[in-house]
Amino acid sequence: MRIYGVTGWKNTGKTGLMERLVTEFTARGHSVSSVKHAHHAFDVDQPGRDSHRHRVAGAREVMLASGKRWALMHELHDEEEPPLAALLARLSPVDLVLIEGYKREPHPKIETHRKAAGTPLIATDDRTIRAVASDVAVSIDRPVFDLDDTAAIAEFILQEVGL
C-alpha cells in the first residue's frame, strides 16, 4: 500500500489540502483512504447513543453498521497509542493512503506552511519532507508549491509514489 503524508504546524492548511487531494485523486480514478492523527481527546460517538452506551459499559470494540457505512471504535483502556504501522495494517487495500499529521514518522510527506501561522519550516531539519506547499515563497532545497495548486501537488505525490 502506498502512503504519503501531509504535515505541518497547526493552522497551516493541512486539512484543507488533504480534502482537496482526496477529491483530486478520486477524480483521477484512484482509491484513497486517510489517517488523521489527533493530539487531543476526541470522540466520534455521542452520549446517549446505543454505541456510546456499549463503550461506557466496557466494550473494547464497538462496530456500528448500516446500509451506507460501518465504523469500528476501539477503546485503548490505558494501553499505549498504537503505532502508525499498526493502524495502517487495519485498513483495507487502496491505491493510496494519505496521512495527516504524524510529523515524526519516517514516511514521505509534504509540509503545509502559511505565513500567518508564524511558525518555522519543519522541512529545514527533516528529510522525510519531500516538498513544501506554502502561501508565500520559501527558500529550501526541495520543491515548493503554491498551497492552493492542488493539481500540481497531486501530480508530484503520484510521481513520488509511482502511480
PDB file of C-alpha atoms in Angstrom:
ATOM      1  CA  MET A   1       0.000   0.000   0.000  1.00  0.00           C
ATOM      2  CA  ARG A   2       1.401   3.401  -0.949  1.00  0.00           C
ATOM      3  CA  ILE A   3       1.384   6.096   1.709  1.00  0.00           C
ATOM      4  CA  TYR A   4       2.088   9.815   1.664  1.00  0.00           C
ATOM      5  CA  GLY A   5       1.771  12.380   4.401  1.00  0.00           C
ATOM      6  CA  VAL A   6       0.608  15.952   4.770  1.00  0.00           C
ATOM      7  CA  THR A   7       2.191  17.567   7.795  1.00  0.00           C
ATOM      8  CA  GLY A   8       2.791  20.995   9.252  1.00  0.00           C
ATOM      9  CA  TRP A   9       2.085  23.106  12.272  1.00  0.00           C
ATOM     10  CA  LYS A  10      -1.431  23.992  13.466  1.00  0.00           C
ATOM     11  CA  ASN A  11      -3.433  26.335  11.198  1.00  0.00           C
ATOM     12  CA  THR A  12      -1.204  25.901   8.142  1.00  0.00           C
ATOM     13  CA  GLY A  13      -3.776  24.266   5.860  1.00  0.00           C
ATOM     14  CA  LYS A  14      -3.214  20.537   6.361  1.00  0.00           C
ATOM     15  CA  THR A  15      -6.862  19.508   6.492  1.00  0.00           C
ATOM     16  CA  GLY A  16      -7.870  21.701   3.562  1.00  0.00           C
ATOM     17  CA  LEU A  17      -5.067  20.269   1.437  1.00  0.00           C
ATOM     18  CA  MET A  18      -5.980  16.723   2.492  1.00  0.00           C
ATOM     19  CA  GLU A  19      -9.593  17.292   1.488  1.00  0.00           C
ATOM     20  CA  ARG A  20      -8.603  18.727  -1.898  1.00  0.00           C
ATOM     21  CA  LEU A  21      -6.117  15.906  -2.525  1.00  0.00           C
ATOM     22  CA  VAL A  22      -8.673  13.193  -1.745  1.00  0.00           C
ATOM     23  CA  THR A  23     -11.067  14.868  -4.187  1.00  0.00           C
ATOM     24  CA  GLU A  24      -8.333  15.200  -6.839  1.00  0.00           C
ATOM     25  CA  PHE A  25      -7.076  11.621  -6.549  1.00  0.00           C
ATOM     26  CA  THR A  26     -10.543  10.078  -6.566  1.00  0.00           C
ATOM     27  CA  ALA A  27     -11.493  12.203  -9.593  1.00  0.00           C
ATOM     28  CA  ARG A  28      -8.441  10.701 -11.323  1.00  0.00           C
ATOM     29  CA  GLY A  29      -9.772   7.208 -10.573  1.00  0.00           C
ATOM     30  CA  HIS A  30      -7.565   6.275  -7.610  1.00  0.00           C
ATOM     31  CA  SER A  31      -8.903   4.673  -4.454  1.00  0.00           C
ATOM     32  CA  VAL A  32      -7.850   6.665  -1.392  1.00  0.00           C
ATOM     33  CA  SER A  33      -8.059   6.246   2.368  1.00  0.00           C
ATOM     34  CA  SER A  34      -6.879   8.656   5.026  1.00  0.00           C
ATOM     35  CA  VAL A  35      -5.487   8.594   8.537  1.00  0.00           C
ATOM     36  CA  LYS A  36      -5.728  11.702  10.709  1.00  0.00           C
ATOM     37  CA  HIS A  37      -3.699  11.996  13.906  1.00  0.00           C
ATOM     38  CA  ALA A  38      -5.330  13.904  16.751  1.00  0.00           C
ATOM     39  CA  HIS A  39      -3.213  15.258  19.604  1.00  0.00           C
ATOM     40  CA  HIS A  40      -6.217  15.707  21.849  1.00  0.00           C
ATOM     41  CA  ALA A  41      -9.020  13.581  23.187  1.00  0.00           C
ATOM     42  CA  PHE A  42     -11.727  13.097  20.613  1.00  0.00           C
ATOM     43  CA  ASP A  43     -14.918  11.129  20.380  1.00  0.00           C
ATOM     44  CA  VAL A  44     -16.786  10.108  17.255  1.00  0.00           C
ATOM     45  CA  ASP A  45     -19.647   8.873  19.375  1.00  0.00           C
ATOM     46  CA  GLN A  46     -22.347  10.769  21.274  1.00  0.00           C
ATOM     47  CA  PRO A  47     -23.551  10.285  24.844  1.00  0.00           C
ATOM     48  CA  GLY A  48     -26.942   8.629  24.942  1.00  0.00           C
ATOM     49  CA  ARG A  49     -26.488   6.714  21.676  1.00  0.00           C
ATOM     50  CA  ASP A  50     -26.592   2.931  21.877  1.00  0.00           C
ATOM     51  CA  SER A  51     -22.997   2.589  20.683  1.00  0.00           C
ATOM     52  CA  HIS A  52     -21.821   5.075  23.324  1.00  0.00           C
ATOM     53  CA  ARG A  53     -23.680   3.110  25.975  1.00  0.00           C
ATOM     54  CA  HIS A  54     -21.875  -0.063  24.844  1.00  0.00           C
ATOM     55  CA  ARG A  55     -18.489   1.679  25.163  1.00  0.00           C
ATOM     56  CA  VAL A  56     -19.277   3.156  28.573  1.00  0.00           C
ATOM     57  CA  ALA A  57     -20.346  -0.317  29.720  1.00  0.00           C
ATOM     58  CA  GLY A  58     -16.801  -1.517  28.933  1.00  0.00           C
ATOM     59  CA  ALA A  59     -16.795  -2.923  25.405  1.00  0.00           C
ATOM     60  CA  ARG A  60     -13.273  -2.995  23.954  1.00  0.00           C
ATOM     61  CA  GLU A  61     -14.579  -2.532  20.404  1.00  0.00           C
ATOM     62  CA  VAL A  62     -17.934  -1.335  19.138  1.00  0.00           C
ATOM     63  CA  MET A  63     -18.852  -1.692  15.496  1.00  0.00           C
ATOM     64  CA  LEU A  64     -21.617   0.491  14.148  1.00  0.00           C
ATOM     65  CA  ALA A  65     -23.056  -0.645  10.809  1.00  0.00           C
ATOM     66  CA  SER A  66     -25.713   0.459   8.359  1.00  0.00           C
ATOM     67  CA  GLY A  67     -26.519   0.138   4.680  1.00  0.00           C
ATOM     68  CA  LYS A  68     -24.318   3.199   3.978  1.00  0.00           C
ATOM     69  CA  ARG A  69     -21.184   2.692   6.133  1.00  0.00           C
ATOM     70  CA  TRP A  70     -19.635   0.960   9.092  1.00  0.00           C
ATOM     71  CA  ALA A  71     -17.298   2.224  11.769  1.00  0.00           C
ATOM     72  CA  LEU A  72     -15.187   0.430  14.318  1.00  0.00           C
ATOM     73  CA  MET A  73     -14.367   2.187  17.573  1.00  0.00           C
ATOM     74  CA  HIS A  74     -11.599   0.673  19.671  1.00  0.00           C
ATOM     75  CA  GLU A  75     -11.099   1.755  23.268  1.00  0.00           C
ATOM     76  CA  LEU A  76      -7.472   1.752  24.426  1.00  0.00           C
ATOM     77  CA  HIS A  77      -8.311   1.356  28.153  1.00  0.00           C
ATOM     78  CA  ASP A  78      -4.915   2.634  29.375  1.00  0.00           C
ATOM     79  CA  GLU A  79      -2.967   0.955  26.538  1.00  0.00           C
ATOM     80  CA  GLU A  80      -0.385   2.927  24.571  1.00  0.00           C
ATOM     81  CA  GLU A  81      -1.499   4.641  21.380  1.00  0.00           C
ATOM     82  CA  PRO A  82      -0.829   2.162  18.555  1.00  0.00           C
ATOM     83  CA  PRO A  83       1.987   2.999  16.150  1.00  0.00           C
ATOM     84  CA  LEU A  84       1.080   4.258  12.693  1.00  0.00           C
ATOM     85  CA  ALA A  85       2.156   0.962  11.088  1.00  0.00           C
ATOM     86  CA  ALA A  86      -0.352  -0.970  13.208  1.00  0.00           C
ATOM     87  CA  LEU A  87      -3.155   1.402  12.223  1.00  0.00           C
ATOM     88  CA  LEU A  88      -2.240   1.193   8.529  1.00  0.00           C
ATOM     89  CA  ALA A  89      -2.351  -2.613   8.747  1.00  0.00           C
ATOM     90  CA  ARG A  90      -6.034  -2.385   9.738  1.00  0.00           C
ATOM     91  CA  LEU A  91      -7.018  -0.518   6.554  1.00  0.00           C
ATOM     92  CA  SER A  92      -8.462  -2.220   3.502  1.00  0.00           C
ATOM     93  CA  PRO A  93      -6.193  -2.108   0.435  1.00  0.00           C
ATOM     94  CA  VAL A  94      -6.368   1.079  -1.655  1.00  0.00           C
ATOM     95  CA  ASP A  95      -4.125   2.808  -4.186  1.00  0.00           C
ATOM     96  CA  LEU A  96      -3.012   5.496  -1.748  1.00  0.00           C
ATOM     97  CA  VAL A  97      -3.333   6.278   1.943  1.00  0.00           C
ATOM     98  CA  LEU A  98      -2.970   9.956   2.820  1.00  0.00           C
ATOM     99  CA  ILE A  99      -1.754  10.598   6.358  1.00  0.00           C
ATOM    100  CA  GLU A 100      -2.444  13.896   8.114  1.00  0.00           C
ATOM    101  CA  GLY A 101      -0.116  14.674  10.974  1.00  0.00           C
ATOM    102  CA  TYR A 102       2.365  12.094  12.259  1.00  0.00           C
ATOM    103  CA  LYS A 103       5.158  14.553  11.537  1.00  0.00           C
ATOM    104  CA  ARG A 104       7.835  12.450  13.293  1.00  0.00           C
ATOM    105  CA  GLU A 105       7.092   9.228  11.377  1.00  0.00           C
ATOM    106  CA  PRO A 106       9.515   8.250   8.566  1.00  0.00           C
ATOM    107  CA  HIS A 107       7.075   8.158   5.621  1.00  0.00           C
ATOM    108  CA  PRO A 108       7.394  10.746   2.813  1.00  0.00           C
ATOM    109  CA  LYS A 109       5.454  13.975   3.369  1.00  0.00           C
ATOM    110  CA  ILE A 110       4.612  17.385   2.029  1.00  0.00           C
ATOM    111  CA  GLU A 111       4.624  20.223   4.545  1.00  0.00           C
ATOM    112  CA  THR A 112       1.957  22.907   4.603  1.00  0.00           C
ATOM    113  CA  HIS A 113       3.141  26.384   5.522  1.00  0.00           C
ATOM    114  CA  ARG A 114       1.289  29.680   5.995  1.00  0.00           C
ATOM    115  CA  LYS A 115       2.930  32.996   6.703  1.00  0.00           C
ATOM    116  CA  ALA A 116       0.106  33.986   9.088  1.00  0.00           C
ATOM    117  CA  ALA A 117       0.841  30.973  11.332  1.00  0.00           C
ATOM    118  CA  GLY A 118       4.261  32.435  12.133  1.00  0.00           C
ATOM    119  CA  THR A 119       5.875  29.012  12.516  1.00  0.00           C
ATOM    120  CA  PRO A 120       9.226  27.838  11.153  1.00  0.00           C
ATOM    121  CA  LEU A 121       9.529  25.239   8.420  1.00  0.00           C
ATOM    122  CA  ILE A 122       9.787  21.693   9.698  1.00  0.00           C
ATOM    123  CA  ALA A 123      11.410  20.649   6.407  1.00  0.00           C
ATOM    124  CA  THR A 124      14.612  22.520   7.262  1.00  0.00           C
ATOM    125  CA  ASP A 125      15.558  19.708   9.662  1.00  0.00           C
ATOM    126  CA  ASP A 126      13.501  16.813   8.261  1.00  0.00           C
ATOM    127  CA  ARG A 127      14.471  14.988   5.058  1.00  0.00           C
ATOM    128  CA  THR A 128      11.240  12.932   5.073  1.00  0.00           C
ATOM    129  CA  ILE A 129       9.532  16.126   3.934  1.00  0.00           C
ATOM    130  CA  ARG A 130       9.919  15.953   0.164  1.00  0.00           C
ATOM    131  CA  ALA A 131       8.231  19.268  -0.709  1.00  0.00           C
ATOM    132  CA  VAL A 132       6.564  22.328   0.792  1.00  0.00           C
ATOM    133  CA  ALA A 133       3.147  23.785  -0.048  1.00  0.00           C
ATOM    134  CA  SER A 134       3.084  27.419   1.028  1.00  0.00           C
ATOM    135  CA  ASP A 135       1.147  30.656   0.615  1.00  0.00           C
ATOM    136  CA  VAL A 136       4.464  32.580   0.389  1.00  0.00           C
ATOM    137  CA  ALA A 137       7.786  31.975  -1.308  1.00  0.00           C
ATOM    138  CA  VAL A 138      10.179  29.892   0.783  1.00  0.00           C
ATOM    139  CA  SER A 139      13.811  29.069   0.174  1.00  0.00           C
ATOM    140  CA  ILE A 140      14.579  25.376   0.610  1.00  0.00           C
ATOM    141  CA  ASP A 141      16.363  22.661  -1.332  1.00  0.00           C
ATOM    142  CA  ARG A 142      13.126  20.850  -2.219  1.00  0.00           C
ATOM    143  CA  PRO A 143      10.184  21.604  -4.487  1.00  0.00           C
ATOM    144  CA  VAL A 144       7.881  24.400  -3.306  1.00  0.00           C
ATOM    145  CA  PHE A 145       4.264  24.557  -4.472  1.00  0.00           C
ATOM    146  CA  ASP A 146       1.579  27.168  -4.082  1.00  0.00           C
ATOM    147  CA  LEU A 147      -0.613  25.858  -1.255  1.00  0.00           C
ATOM    148  CA  ASP A 148      -3.687  26.178  -3.487  1.00  0.00           C
ATOM    149  CA  ASP A 149      -2.204  24.402  -6.540  1.00  0.00           C
ATOM    150  CA  THR A 150      -3.821  21.075  -5.749  1.00  0.00           C
ATOM    151  CA  ALA A 151      -3.320  19.596  -9.238  1.00  0.00           C
ATOM    152  CA  ALA A 152       0.447  20.209  -9.186  1.00  0.00           C
ATOM    153  CA  ILE A 153       0.775  18.866  -5.630  1.00  0.00           C
ATOM    154  CA  ALA A 154      -1.256  15.785  -6.567  1.00  0.00           C
ATOM    155  CA  GLU A 155       0.900  15.181  -9.642  1.00  0.00           C
ATOM    156  CA  PHE A 156       4.059  15.458  -7.503  1.00  0.00           C
ATOM    157  CA  ILE A 157       2.714  12.950  -4.967  1.00  0.00           C
ATOM    158  CA  LEU A 158       1.628  10.495  -7.681  1.00  0.00           C
ATOM    159  CA  GLN A 159       5.123  10.617  -9.179  1.00  0.00           C
ATOM    160  CA  GLU A 160       6.673  10.146  -5.742  1.00  0.00           C
ATOM    161  CA  VAL A 161       4.634   7.005  -5.013  1.00  0.00           C
ATOM    162  CA  GLY A 162       4.759   5.606  -8.531  1.00  0.00           C
ATOM    163  CA  LEU A 163       1.089   5.882  -9.512  1.00  0.00           C
TER     164      LEU A 163
END
